[in-house]
PDB file of C-alpha atoms in Angstrom:
ATOM      1  CA  ASN A 279      30.659   3.739  14.099  1.00  0.00           C
ATOM      2  CA  ASN A 280      29.028   1.304  11.645  1.00  0.00           C
ATOM      3  CA  LEU A 281      25.548   2.583  12.451  1.00  0.00           C
ATOM      4  CA  TYR A 282      26.004   5.801  10.501  1.00  0.00           C
ATOM      5  CA  LEU A 283      22.711   6.832   8.953  1.00  0.00           C
ATOM      6  CA  ASN A 284      22.547   9.351   6.176  1.00  0.00           C
ATOM      7  CA  GLU A 285      19.483  11.153   4.912  1.00  0.00           C
ATOM      8  CA  ASP A 286      18.602   8.379   2.449  1.00  0.00           C
ATOM      9  CA  TRP A 287      16.635   6.525   5.121  1.00  0.00           C
ATOM     10  CA  ALA A 288      14.193   9.441   5.309  1.00  0.00           C
ATOM     11  CA  VAL A 289      13.352   8.885   1.651  1.00  0.00           C
ATOM     12  CA  LEU A 290      13.631   5.098   1.510  1.00  0.00           C
ATOM     13  CA  LEU A 291      11.583   4.259   4.590  1.00  0.00           C
ATOM     14  CA  PRO A 292       8.315   5.902   3.424  1.00  0.00           C
ATOM     15  CA  ILE A 293       8.733   4.273   0.006  1.00  0.00           C
ATOM     16  CA  ALA A 294       9.246   0.878   1.640  1.00  0.00           C
ATOM     17  CA  ILE A 295       6.161   1.338   3.834  1.00  0.00           C
ATOM     18  CA  ILE A 296       3.980   2.263   0.861  1.00  0.00           C
ATOM     19  CA  LYS A 297       5.353  -0.612  -1.244  1.00  0.00           C
ATOM     20  CA  LEU A 298       4.603  -3.081   1.540  1.00  0.00           C
ATOM     21  CA  ALA A 299       1.053  -1.784   1.946  1.00  0.00           C
ATOM     22  CA  ALA A 300       0.521  -2.017  -1.834  1.00  0.00           C
ATOM     23  CA  SER A 301       1.861  -5.569  -1.855  1.00  0.00           C
ATOM     24  CA  ASP A 302      -0.424  -6.505   1.042  1.00  0.00           C
ATOM     25  CA  TYR A 303      -3.402  -4.971  -0.769  1.00  0.00           C
ATOM     26  CA  ARG A 304      -2.671  -6.950  -3.941  1.00  0.00           C
ATOM     27  CA  LEU A 305      -2.291 -10.146  -1.912  1.00  0.00           C
ATOM     28  CA  ALA A 306      -5.617  -9.579  -0.173  1.00  0.00           C
ATOM     29  CA  ARG A 307      -7.351  -8.983  -3.517  1.00  0.00           C
ATOM     30  CA  ARG A 308      -5.858 -12.176  -4.999  1.00  0.00           C
ATOM     31  CA  VAL A 309      -6.970 -14.242  -2.010  1.00  0.00           C
ATOM     32  CA  LEU A 310     -10.447 -12.706  -2.071  1.00  0.00           C
ATOM     33  CA  LYS A 311     -10.812 -13.483  -5.763  1.00  0.00           C
ATOM     34  CA  LYS A 312     -10.415 -17.194  -4.984  1.00  0.00           C
ATOM     35  CA  HIS A 313     -11.956 -17.160  -1.485  1.00  0.00           C
ATOM     36  CA  PRO A 314     -14.410 -14.222  -1.208  1.00  0.00           C
ATOM     37  CA  GLY A 315     -15.257 -14.871   2.433  1.00  0.00           C
ATOM     38  CA  ASN A 316     -11.692 -15.158   3.713  1.00  0.00           C
ATOM     39  CA  GLU A 317     -11.782 -13.119   6.909  1.00  0.00           C
ATOM     40  CA  ALA A 318      -8.024 -12.529   7.107  1.00  0.00           C
ATOM     41  CA  ALA A 319      -7.945 -11.217   3.531  1.00  0.00           C
ATOM     42  CA  LEU A 320     -11.009  -9.035   4.136  1.00  0.00           C
ATOM     43  CA  ASN A 321      -9.338  -7.557   7.217  1.00  0.00           C
ATOM     44  CA  LEU A 322      -6.029  -6.999   5.401  1.00  0.00           C
ATOM     45  CA  LYS A 323      -7.783  -5.314   2.472  1.00  0.00           C
ATOM     46  CA  LYS A 324      -9.673  -3.003   4.849  1.00  0.00           C
ATOM     47  CA  GLU A 325      -6.495  -2.164   6.792  1.00  0.00           C
ATOM     48  CA  CYS A 326      -4.723  -1.272   3.554  1.00  0.00           C
ATOM     49  CA  GLU A 327      -7.653   0.838   2.351  1.00  0.00           C
ATOM     50  CA  ASP A 328      -7.762   2.639   5.701  1.00  0.00           C
ATOM     51  CA  PHE A 329      -4.002   3.235   5.487  1.00  0.00           C
ATOM     52  CA  PHE A 330      -4.154   4.700   1.965  1.00  0.00           C
ATOM     53  CA  ASN A 331      -7.196   6.828   2.815  1.00  0.00           C
ATOM     54  CA  ASP A 332      -5.458   8.318   5.866  1.00  0.00           C
ATOM     55  CA  ASP A 333      -3.766  11.711   5.518  1.00  0.00           C
ATOM     56  CA  PHE A 334      -0.657  10.113   7.033  1.00  0.00           C
ATOM     57  CA  VAL A 335       0.268   8.672   3.631  1.00  0.00           C
ATOM     58  CA  ASP A 336       0.044  12.113   2.051  1.00  0.00           C
ATOM     59  CA  ARG A 337       2.698  13.307   4.507  1.00  0.00           C
ATOM     60  CA  LEU A 338       4.940  10.299   3.829  1.00  0.00           C
ATOM     61  CA  TYR A 339       5.195  10.648   0.090  1.00  0.00           C
ATOM     62  CA  SER A 340       4.507  13.157  -2.654  1.00  0.00           C
ATOM     63  CA  ILE A 341       1.525  11.225  -4.036  1.00  0.00           C
ATOM     64  CA  ARG A 342      -1.831  11.100  -2.301  1.00  0.00           C
ATOM     65  CA  GLY A 343      -2.786   7.825  -0.661  1.00  0.00           C
ATOM     66  CA  LYS A 344      -6.205   7.910  -2.279  1.00  0.00           C
ATOM     67  CA  GLU A 345      -4.522   8.095  -5.697  1.00  0.00           C
ATOM     68  CA  ILE A 346      -2.311   5.095  -4.879  1.00  0.00           C
ATOM     69  CA  LEU A 347      -5.384   3.112  -3.818  1.00  0.00           C
ATOM     70  CA  LYS A 348      -7.229   4.122  -6.993  1.00  0.00           C
ATOM     71  CA  ARG A 349      -4.306   2.900  -9.112  1.00  0.00           C
ATOM     72  CA  LEU A 350      -4.111  -0.368  -7.178  1.00  0.00           C
ATOM     73  CA  LYS A 351      -7.830  -0.962  -7.723  1.00  0.00           C
ATOM     74  CA  ASN A 352      -7.503  -0.171 -11.438  1.00  0.00           C
ATOM     75  CA  ASP A 353      -4.527  -2.544 -11.755  1.00  0.00           C
ATOM     76  CA  SER A 354      -6.456  -5.296  -9.966  1.00  0.00           C
ATOM     77  CA  ASN A 355      -9.505  -4.770 -12.168  1.00  0.00           C
ATOM     78  CA  ARG A 356      -7.373  -4.770 -15.320  1.00  0.00           C
ATOM     79  CA  CYS A 357      -5.708  -8.042 -14.298  1.00  0.00           C
ATOM     80  CA  ALA A 358      -9.093  -9.608 -13.509  1.00  0.00           C
ATOM     81  CA  ASN A 359     -10.409  -8.718 -16.973  1.00  0.00           C
ATOM     82  CA  ALA A 360      -7.331  -9.971 -18.832  1.00  0.00           C
TER      83      ALA A 360
END
């Protein structure tokens, strides 16, 4: 059977989910920098913040979601000041 799944998916899937949410958050921040009232970007940013602030992320990965969000905000602020 070509659909054999090993245990790697259990590690890779949460990482992929968190990476996608981080990418979405960065995208929303970039759009909002140029277009502060962009409703889609505001909604995406809030969804990402809600995701990282939820305890669900803590169960997915060994780092706390709030810490990931803090790092993303610091990275965005550092890039904005560069």
